[in-house]
mmCIF file of C-alpha atoms in Angstrom:
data_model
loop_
_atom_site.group_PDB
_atom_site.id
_atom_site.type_symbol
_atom_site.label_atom_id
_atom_site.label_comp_id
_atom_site.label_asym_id
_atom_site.label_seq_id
_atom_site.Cartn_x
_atom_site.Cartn_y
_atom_site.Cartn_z
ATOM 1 C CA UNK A 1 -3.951 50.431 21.678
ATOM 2 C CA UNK A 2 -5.802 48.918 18.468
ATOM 3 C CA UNK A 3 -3.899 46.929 15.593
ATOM 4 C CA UNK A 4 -3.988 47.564 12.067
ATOM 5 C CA UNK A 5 -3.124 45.004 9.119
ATOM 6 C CA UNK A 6 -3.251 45.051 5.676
ATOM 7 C CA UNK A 7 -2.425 43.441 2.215
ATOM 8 C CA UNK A 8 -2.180 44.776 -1.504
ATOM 9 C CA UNK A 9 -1.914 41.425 -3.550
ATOM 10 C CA UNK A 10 0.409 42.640 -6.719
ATOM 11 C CA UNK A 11 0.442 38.300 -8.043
ATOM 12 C CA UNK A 12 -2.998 37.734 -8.895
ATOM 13 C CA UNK A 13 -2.244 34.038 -8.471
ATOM 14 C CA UNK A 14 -2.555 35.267 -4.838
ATOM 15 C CA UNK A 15 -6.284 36.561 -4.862
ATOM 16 C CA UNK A 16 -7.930 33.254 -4.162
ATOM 17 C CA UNK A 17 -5.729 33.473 -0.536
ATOM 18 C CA UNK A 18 -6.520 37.016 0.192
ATOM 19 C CA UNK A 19 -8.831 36.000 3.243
ATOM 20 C CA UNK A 20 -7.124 33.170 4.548
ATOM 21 C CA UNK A 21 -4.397 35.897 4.665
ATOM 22 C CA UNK A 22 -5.945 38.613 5.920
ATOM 23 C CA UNK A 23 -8.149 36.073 8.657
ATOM 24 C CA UNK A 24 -4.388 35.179 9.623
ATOM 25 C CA UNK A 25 -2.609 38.577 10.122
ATOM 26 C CA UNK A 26 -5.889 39.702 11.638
ATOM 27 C CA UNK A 27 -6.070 37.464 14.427
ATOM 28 C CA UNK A 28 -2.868 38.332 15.308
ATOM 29 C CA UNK A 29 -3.066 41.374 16.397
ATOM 30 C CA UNK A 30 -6.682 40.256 19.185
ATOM 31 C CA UNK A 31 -4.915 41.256 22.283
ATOM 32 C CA UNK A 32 -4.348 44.962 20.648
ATOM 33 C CA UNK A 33 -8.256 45.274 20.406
ATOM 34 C CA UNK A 34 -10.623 42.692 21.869
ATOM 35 C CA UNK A 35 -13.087 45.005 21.609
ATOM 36 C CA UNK A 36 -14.074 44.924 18.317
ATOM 37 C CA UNK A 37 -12.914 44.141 15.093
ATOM 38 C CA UNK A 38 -13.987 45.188 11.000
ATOM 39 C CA UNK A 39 -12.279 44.289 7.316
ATOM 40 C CA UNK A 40 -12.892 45.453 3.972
ATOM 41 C CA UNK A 41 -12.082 42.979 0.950
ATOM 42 C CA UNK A 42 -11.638 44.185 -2.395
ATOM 43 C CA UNK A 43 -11.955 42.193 -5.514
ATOM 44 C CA UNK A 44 -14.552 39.623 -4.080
ATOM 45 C CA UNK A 45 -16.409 38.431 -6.980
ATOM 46 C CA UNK A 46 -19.197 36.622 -5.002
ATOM 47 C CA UNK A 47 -20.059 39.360 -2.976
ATOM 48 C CA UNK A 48 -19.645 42.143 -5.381
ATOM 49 C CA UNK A 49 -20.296 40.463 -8.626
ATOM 50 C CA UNK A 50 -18.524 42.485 -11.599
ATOM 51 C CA UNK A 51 -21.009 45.404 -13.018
ATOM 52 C CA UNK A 52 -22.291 45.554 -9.578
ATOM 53 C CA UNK A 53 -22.292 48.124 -6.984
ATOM 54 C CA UNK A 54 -22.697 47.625 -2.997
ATOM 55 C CA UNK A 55 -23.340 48.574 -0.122
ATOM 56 C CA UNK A 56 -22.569 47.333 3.434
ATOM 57 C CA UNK A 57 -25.058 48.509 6.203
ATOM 58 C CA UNK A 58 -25.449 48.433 9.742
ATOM 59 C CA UNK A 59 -27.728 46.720 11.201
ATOM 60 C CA UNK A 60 -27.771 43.564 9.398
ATOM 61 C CA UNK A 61 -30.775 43.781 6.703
ATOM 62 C CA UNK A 62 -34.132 41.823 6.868
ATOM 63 C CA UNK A 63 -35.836 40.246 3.922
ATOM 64 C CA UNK A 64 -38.300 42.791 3.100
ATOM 65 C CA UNK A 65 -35.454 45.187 3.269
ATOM 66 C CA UNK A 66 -34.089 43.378 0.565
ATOM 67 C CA UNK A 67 -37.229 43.427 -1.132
ATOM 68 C CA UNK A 68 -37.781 46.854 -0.448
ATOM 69 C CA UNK A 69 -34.517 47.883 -2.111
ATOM 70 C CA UNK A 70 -34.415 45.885 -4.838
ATOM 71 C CA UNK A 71 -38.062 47.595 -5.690
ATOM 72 C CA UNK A 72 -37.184 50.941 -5.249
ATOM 73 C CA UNK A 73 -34.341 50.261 -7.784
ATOM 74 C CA UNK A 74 -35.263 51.320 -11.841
ATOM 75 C CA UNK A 75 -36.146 47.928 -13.538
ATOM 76 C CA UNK A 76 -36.376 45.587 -9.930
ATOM 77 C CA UNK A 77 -32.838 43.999 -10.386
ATOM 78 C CA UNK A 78 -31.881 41.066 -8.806
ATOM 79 C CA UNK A 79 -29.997 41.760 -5.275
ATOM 80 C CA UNK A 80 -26.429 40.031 -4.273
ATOM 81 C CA UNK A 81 -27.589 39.524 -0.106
ATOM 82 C CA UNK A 82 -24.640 38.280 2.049
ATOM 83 C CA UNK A 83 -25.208 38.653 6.115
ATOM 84 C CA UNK A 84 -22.564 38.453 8.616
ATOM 85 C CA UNK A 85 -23.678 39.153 12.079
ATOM 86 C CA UNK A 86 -24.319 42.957 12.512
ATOM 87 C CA UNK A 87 -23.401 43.646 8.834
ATOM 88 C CA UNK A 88 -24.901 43.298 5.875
ATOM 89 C CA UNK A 89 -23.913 43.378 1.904
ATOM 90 C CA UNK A 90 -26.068 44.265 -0.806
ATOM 91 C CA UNK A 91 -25.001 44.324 -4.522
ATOM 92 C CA UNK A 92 -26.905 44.869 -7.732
ATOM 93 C CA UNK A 93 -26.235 45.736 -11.115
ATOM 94 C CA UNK A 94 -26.577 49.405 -10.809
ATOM 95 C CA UNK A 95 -24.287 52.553 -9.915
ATOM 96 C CA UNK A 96 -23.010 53.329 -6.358
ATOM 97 C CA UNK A 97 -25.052 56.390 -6.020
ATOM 98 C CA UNK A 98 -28.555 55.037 -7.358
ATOM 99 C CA UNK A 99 -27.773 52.313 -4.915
ATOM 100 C CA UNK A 100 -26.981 54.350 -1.690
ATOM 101 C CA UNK A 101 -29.832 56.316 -2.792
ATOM 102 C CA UNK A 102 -32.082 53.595 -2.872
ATOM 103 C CA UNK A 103 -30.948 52.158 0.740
ATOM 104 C CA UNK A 104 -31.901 55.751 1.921
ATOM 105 C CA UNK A 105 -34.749 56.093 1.023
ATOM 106 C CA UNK A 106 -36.183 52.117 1.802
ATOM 107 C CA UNK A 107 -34.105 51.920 5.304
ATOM 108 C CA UNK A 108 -33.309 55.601 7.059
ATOM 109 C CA UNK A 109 -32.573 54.047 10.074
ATOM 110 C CA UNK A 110 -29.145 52.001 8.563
ATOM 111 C CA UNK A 111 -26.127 53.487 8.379
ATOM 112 C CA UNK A 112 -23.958 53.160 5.542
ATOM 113 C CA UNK A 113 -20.755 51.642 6.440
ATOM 114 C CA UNK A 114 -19.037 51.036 3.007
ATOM 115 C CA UNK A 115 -19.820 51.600 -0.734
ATOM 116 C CA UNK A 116 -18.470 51.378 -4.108
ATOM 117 C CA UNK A 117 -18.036 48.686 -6.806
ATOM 118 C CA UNK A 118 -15.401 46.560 -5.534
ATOM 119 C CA UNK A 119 -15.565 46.634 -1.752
ATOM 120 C CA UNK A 120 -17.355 44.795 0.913
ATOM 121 C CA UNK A 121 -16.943 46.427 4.253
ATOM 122 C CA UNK A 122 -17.930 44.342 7.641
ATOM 123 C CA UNK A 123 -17.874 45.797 11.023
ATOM 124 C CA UNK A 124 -18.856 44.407 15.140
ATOM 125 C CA UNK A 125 -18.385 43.917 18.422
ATOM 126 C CA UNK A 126 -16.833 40.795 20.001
ATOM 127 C CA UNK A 127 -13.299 39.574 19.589
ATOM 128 C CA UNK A 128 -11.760 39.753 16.213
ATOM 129 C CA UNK A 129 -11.285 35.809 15.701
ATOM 130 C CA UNK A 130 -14.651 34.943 16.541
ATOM 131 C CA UNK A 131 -15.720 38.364 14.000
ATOM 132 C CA UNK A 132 -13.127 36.398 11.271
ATOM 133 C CA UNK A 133 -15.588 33.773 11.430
ATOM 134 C CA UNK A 134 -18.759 35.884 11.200
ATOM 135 C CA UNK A 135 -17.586 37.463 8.286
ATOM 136 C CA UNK A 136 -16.662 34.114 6.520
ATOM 137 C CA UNK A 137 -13.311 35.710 6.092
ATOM 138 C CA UNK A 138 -11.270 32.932 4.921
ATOM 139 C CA UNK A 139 -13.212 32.574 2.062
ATOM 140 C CA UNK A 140 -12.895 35.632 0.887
ATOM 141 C CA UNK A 141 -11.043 36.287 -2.632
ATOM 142 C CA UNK A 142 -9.617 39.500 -4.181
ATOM 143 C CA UNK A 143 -6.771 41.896 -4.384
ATOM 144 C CA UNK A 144 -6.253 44.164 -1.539
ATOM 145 C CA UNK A 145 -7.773 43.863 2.350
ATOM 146 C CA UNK A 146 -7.548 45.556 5.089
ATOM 147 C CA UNK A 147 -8.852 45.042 8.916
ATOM 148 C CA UNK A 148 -8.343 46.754 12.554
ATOM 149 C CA UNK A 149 -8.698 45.777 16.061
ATOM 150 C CA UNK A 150 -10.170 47.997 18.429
ATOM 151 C CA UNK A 151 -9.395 48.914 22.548
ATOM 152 C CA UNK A 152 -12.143 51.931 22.212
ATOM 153 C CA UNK A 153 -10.724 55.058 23.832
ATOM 154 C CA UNK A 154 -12.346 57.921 22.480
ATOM 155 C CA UNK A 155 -15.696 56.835 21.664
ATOM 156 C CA UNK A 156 -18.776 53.631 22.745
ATOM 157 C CA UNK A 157 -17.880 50.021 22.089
ATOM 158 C CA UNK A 158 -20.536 49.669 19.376
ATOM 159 C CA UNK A 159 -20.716 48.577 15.588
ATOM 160 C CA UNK A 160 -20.929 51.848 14.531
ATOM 161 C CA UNK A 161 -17.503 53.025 16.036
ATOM 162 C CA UNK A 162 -15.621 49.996 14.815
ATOM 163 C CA UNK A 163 -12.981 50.739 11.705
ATOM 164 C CA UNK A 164 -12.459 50.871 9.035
ATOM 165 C CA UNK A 165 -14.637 53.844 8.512
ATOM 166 C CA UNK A 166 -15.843 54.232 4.800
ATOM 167 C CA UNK A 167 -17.151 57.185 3.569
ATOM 168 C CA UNK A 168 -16.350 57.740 0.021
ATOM 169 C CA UNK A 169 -16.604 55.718 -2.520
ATOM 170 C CA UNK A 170 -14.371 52.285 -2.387
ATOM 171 C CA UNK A 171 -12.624 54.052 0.247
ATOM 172 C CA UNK A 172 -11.478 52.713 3.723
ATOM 173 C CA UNK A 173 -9.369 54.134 6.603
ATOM 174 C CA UNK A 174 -8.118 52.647 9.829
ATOM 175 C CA UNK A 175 -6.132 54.084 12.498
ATOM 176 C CA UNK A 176 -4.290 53.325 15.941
ATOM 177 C CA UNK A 177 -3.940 56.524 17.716
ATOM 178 C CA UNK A 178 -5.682 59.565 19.191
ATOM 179 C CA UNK A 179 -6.420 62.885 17.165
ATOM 180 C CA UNK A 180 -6.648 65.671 19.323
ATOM 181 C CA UNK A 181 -8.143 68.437 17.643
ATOM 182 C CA UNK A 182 -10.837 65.846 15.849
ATOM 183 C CA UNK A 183 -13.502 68.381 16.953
ATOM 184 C CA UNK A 184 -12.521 71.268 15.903
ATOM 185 C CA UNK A 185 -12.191 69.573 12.186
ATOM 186 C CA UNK A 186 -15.337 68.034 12.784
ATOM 187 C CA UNK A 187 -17.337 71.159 13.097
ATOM 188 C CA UNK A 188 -15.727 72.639 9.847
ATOM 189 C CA UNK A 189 -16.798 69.708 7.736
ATOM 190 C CA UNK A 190 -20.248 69.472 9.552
ATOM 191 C CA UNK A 191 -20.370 73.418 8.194
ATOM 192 C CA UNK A 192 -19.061 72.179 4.742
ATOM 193 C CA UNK A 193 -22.908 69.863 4.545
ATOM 194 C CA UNK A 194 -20.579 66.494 5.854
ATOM 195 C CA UNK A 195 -22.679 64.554 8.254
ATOM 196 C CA UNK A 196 -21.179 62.149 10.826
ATOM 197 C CA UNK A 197 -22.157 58.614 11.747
ATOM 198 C CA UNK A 198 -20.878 58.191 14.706
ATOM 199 C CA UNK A 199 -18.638 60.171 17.674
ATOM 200 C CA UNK A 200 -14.966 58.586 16.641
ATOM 201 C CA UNK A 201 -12.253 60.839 15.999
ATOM 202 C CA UNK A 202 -11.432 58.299 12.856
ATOM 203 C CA UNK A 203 -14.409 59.365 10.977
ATOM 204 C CA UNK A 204 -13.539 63.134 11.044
ATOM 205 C CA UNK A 205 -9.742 61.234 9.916
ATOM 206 C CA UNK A 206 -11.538 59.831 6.777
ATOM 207 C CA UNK A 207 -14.608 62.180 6.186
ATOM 208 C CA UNK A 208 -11.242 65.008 5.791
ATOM 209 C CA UNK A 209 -9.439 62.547 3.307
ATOM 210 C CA UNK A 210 -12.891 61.565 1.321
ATOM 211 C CA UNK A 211 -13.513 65.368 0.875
ATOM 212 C CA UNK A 212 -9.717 65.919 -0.411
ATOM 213 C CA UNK A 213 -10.081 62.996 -2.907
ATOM 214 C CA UNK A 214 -13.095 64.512 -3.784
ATOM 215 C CA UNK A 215 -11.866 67.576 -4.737
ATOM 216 C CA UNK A 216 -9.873 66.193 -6.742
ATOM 217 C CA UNK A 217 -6.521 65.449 -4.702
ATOM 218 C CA UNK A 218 -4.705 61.916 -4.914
ATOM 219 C CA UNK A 219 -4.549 60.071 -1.414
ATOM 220 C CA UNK A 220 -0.624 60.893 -1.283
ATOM 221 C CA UNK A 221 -1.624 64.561 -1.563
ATOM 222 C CA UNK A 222 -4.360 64.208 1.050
ATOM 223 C CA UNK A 223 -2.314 62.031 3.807
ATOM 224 C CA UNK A 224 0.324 64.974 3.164
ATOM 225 C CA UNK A 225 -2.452 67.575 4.840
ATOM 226 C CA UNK A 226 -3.481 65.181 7.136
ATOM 227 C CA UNK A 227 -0.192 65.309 8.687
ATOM 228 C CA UNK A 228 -0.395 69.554 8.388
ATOM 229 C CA UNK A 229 -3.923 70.062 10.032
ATOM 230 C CA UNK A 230 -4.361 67.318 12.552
ATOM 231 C CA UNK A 231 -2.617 67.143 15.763
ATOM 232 C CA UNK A 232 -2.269 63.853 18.072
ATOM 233 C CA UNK A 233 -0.600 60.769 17.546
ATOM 234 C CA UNK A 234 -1.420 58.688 14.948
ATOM 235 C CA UNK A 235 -0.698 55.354 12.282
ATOM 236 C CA UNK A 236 -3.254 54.960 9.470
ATOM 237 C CA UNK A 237 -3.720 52.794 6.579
ATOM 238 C CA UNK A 238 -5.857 54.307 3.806
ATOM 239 C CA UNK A 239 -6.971 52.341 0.673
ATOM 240 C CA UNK A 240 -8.612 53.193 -2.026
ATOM 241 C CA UNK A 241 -10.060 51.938 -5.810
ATOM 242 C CA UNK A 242 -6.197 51.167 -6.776
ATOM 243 C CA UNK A 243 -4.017 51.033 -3.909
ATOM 244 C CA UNK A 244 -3.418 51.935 -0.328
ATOM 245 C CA UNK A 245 -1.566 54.048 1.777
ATOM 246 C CA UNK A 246 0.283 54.932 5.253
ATOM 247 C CA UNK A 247 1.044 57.710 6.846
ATOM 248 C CA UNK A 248 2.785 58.065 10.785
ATOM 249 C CA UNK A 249 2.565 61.604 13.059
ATOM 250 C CA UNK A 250 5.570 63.580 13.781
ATOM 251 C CA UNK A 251 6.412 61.474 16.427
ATOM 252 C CA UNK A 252 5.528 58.110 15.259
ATOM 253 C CA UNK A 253 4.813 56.699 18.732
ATOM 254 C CA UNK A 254 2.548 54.306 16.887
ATOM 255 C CA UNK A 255 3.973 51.053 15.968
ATOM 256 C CA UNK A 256 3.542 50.509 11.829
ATOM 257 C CA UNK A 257 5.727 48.054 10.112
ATOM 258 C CA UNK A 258 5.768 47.499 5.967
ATOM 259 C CA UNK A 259 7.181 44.164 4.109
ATOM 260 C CA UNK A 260 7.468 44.111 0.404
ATOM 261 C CA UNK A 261 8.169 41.743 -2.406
ATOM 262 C CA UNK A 262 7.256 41.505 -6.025
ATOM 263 C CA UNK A 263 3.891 39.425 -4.908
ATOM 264 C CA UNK A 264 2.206 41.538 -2.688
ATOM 265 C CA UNK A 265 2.959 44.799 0.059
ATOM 266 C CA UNK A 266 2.087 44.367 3.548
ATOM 267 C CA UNK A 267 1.721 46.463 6.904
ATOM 268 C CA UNK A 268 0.987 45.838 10.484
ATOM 269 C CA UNK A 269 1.262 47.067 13.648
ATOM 270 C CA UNK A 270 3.109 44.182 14.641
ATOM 271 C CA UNK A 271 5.888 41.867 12.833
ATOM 272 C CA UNK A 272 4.266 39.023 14.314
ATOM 273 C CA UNK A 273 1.482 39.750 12.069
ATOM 274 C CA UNK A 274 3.252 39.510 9.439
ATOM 275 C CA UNK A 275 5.236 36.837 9.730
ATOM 276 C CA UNK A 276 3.022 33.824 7.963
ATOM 277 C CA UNK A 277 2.687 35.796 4.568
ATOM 278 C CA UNK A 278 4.288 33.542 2.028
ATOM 279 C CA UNK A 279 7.993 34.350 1.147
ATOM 280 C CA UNK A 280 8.369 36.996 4.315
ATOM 281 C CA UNK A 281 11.813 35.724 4.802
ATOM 282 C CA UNK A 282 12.613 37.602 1.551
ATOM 283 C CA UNK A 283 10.735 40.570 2.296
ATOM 284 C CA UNK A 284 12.042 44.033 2.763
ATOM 285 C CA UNK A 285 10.983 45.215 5.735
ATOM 286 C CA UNK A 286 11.271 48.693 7.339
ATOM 287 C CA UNK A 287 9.513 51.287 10.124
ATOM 288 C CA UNK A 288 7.821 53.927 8.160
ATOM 289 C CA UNK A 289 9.310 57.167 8.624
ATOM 290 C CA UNK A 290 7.564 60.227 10.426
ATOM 291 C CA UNK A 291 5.141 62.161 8.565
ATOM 292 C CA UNK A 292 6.216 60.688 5.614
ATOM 293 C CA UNK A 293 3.183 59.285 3.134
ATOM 294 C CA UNK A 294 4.384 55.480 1.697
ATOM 295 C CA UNK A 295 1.461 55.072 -1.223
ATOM 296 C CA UNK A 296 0.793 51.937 -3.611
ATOM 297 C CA UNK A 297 -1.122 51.509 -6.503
ATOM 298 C CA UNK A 298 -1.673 48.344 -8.811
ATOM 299 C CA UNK A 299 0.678 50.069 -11.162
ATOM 300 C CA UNK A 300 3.066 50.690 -8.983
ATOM 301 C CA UNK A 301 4.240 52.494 -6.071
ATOM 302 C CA UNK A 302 4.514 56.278 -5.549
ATOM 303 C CA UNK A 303 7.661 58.281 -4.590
#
């Protein structure tokens, strides 16, 4: 079943509330995934300090991989370390890539569950309002979040097949649905030199998108050939450096609702978690249409 929330903060006066927020509209939606539950926060200053890059990993890290990091890093820089049950964040003062590089080559046996220079990315098992208070949640700060439930259908209840999945750089995807020809996309990318961290349909979802974006499509353009190559039944929230976006299957089976005002942009699976957001009684609020890709960005919002 699995519930999806998320929050694009356009009143920067709002930043300071993003987790308290986010913790709110998250724990809503519990009984549409007690399985599991994972967030990503963007904007966070204490965990990703500006001029920093991180990266979240799976399992959490130990103090001499910490140490081991930070040495294999040019000049030794000082690491940003924040641990939240199976997850864990390191930042330092250095580009994405020399840092994901440097976390392979000190800890091959973690997997990479976020990177980039603005996110923090926290996955587990367990139920998601006990998770909200691993992951410190309500004291997180920033512009944009983002967080699913999980009822596991296709793949193991583990941390590695919780969303969001993030495989690009300050990217993030989470989806409630099935896709049904997952494998068949899967092998093409695997042939393409993608490799996969887990069995979930979702990552082939955002490995395709991360490899449009890389090529140099925006995320409207991608979502757009989402909708043309898989099949199944689907709702997903992608976000990105600047904004985020949703996109429903032909059929739309999959609840999704969207509230706007001129503070922030909202979806859910459900009203209900929607409804504490301040000023929601003057929100517009409408079903997203089938197949049709509704995309933000802190400038603005896309046709």
């Amino acid at each position: 079943m699995c519930g999806i929330v998320g929050l694009h903060l356009r009143d920067p006066e709002l930043y300071p509330q993003l987790g308290v927020l986010l913790e709110t509209m998250l724990c809503q939606m519990g009984d549409r995934g007690p399985d599991s539950a994972g967030v990503a926060v963007y904007g966070d200053h204490r965990r990703v300090p500006p001029g920093h890059a991180a990266v979240s990993l799976l399992p959490g890290a130990t103090a001499d991989l910490a140490d081991a990091v930070r040495a294999a890093l040019s000049g030794a820089p000082e690491l940003v370390v924040t641990e939240a049950g199976d997850t864990t964040v390191v930042a330092a003062p250095v580009t994405d890539d020399e840092l994901v590089a440097a976390v392979g080559r000190t800890a091959p046996g973690a997997t990479v569950i976020g990177f980039g220079t603005d996110l923090a990315v926290y996955k587990g098992t367990g139920h998601p309002r006990e998770l909200a208070d691993t992951y410190d949640l309500a004291n997180a700060q920033g512009w944009q979040g983002l967080g699913h439930t999980r009822m596991a259908t296709e793949s193991a209840v583990t941390p590695e097949g919780c969303h969001p999945f993030s495989v690009g750089p300050d990217q993030c995807l989470v989806h409630n649905g099935s896709f049904a020809n997952h494998a068949t996309i899967r092998r093409e990318l695997q042939a393409a030199g993608h490799v996969f961290d887990s069995e979930n349909d979702t990552e082939v979802g955002a490995r395709f998108v991360a490899d449009r974006l890389m090529q140099g499509e925006d995320l409207e353009k991608a979502l757009r050939l989402v909708c043309e190559r898989f099949d199944g039944f689907y709702t997903l929230l992608v976000t990105s450096a600047d904004g985020f976006a949703v996109v429903r299957d032909a059929i739309a089976c999959k609840p999704a609702i969207i509230a706007e005002t001129g503070r922030w942009v909202a979806m859910a699976s459900e009203f209900r978690a929607l409804a504490d957001l301040p000023g929601i009684e003057h929100a517009r609020l409408y079903e997203p249409e089938p197949e049709r890709v509704y995309a933000w960005t802190r400038e603005g919002v896309a046709p």
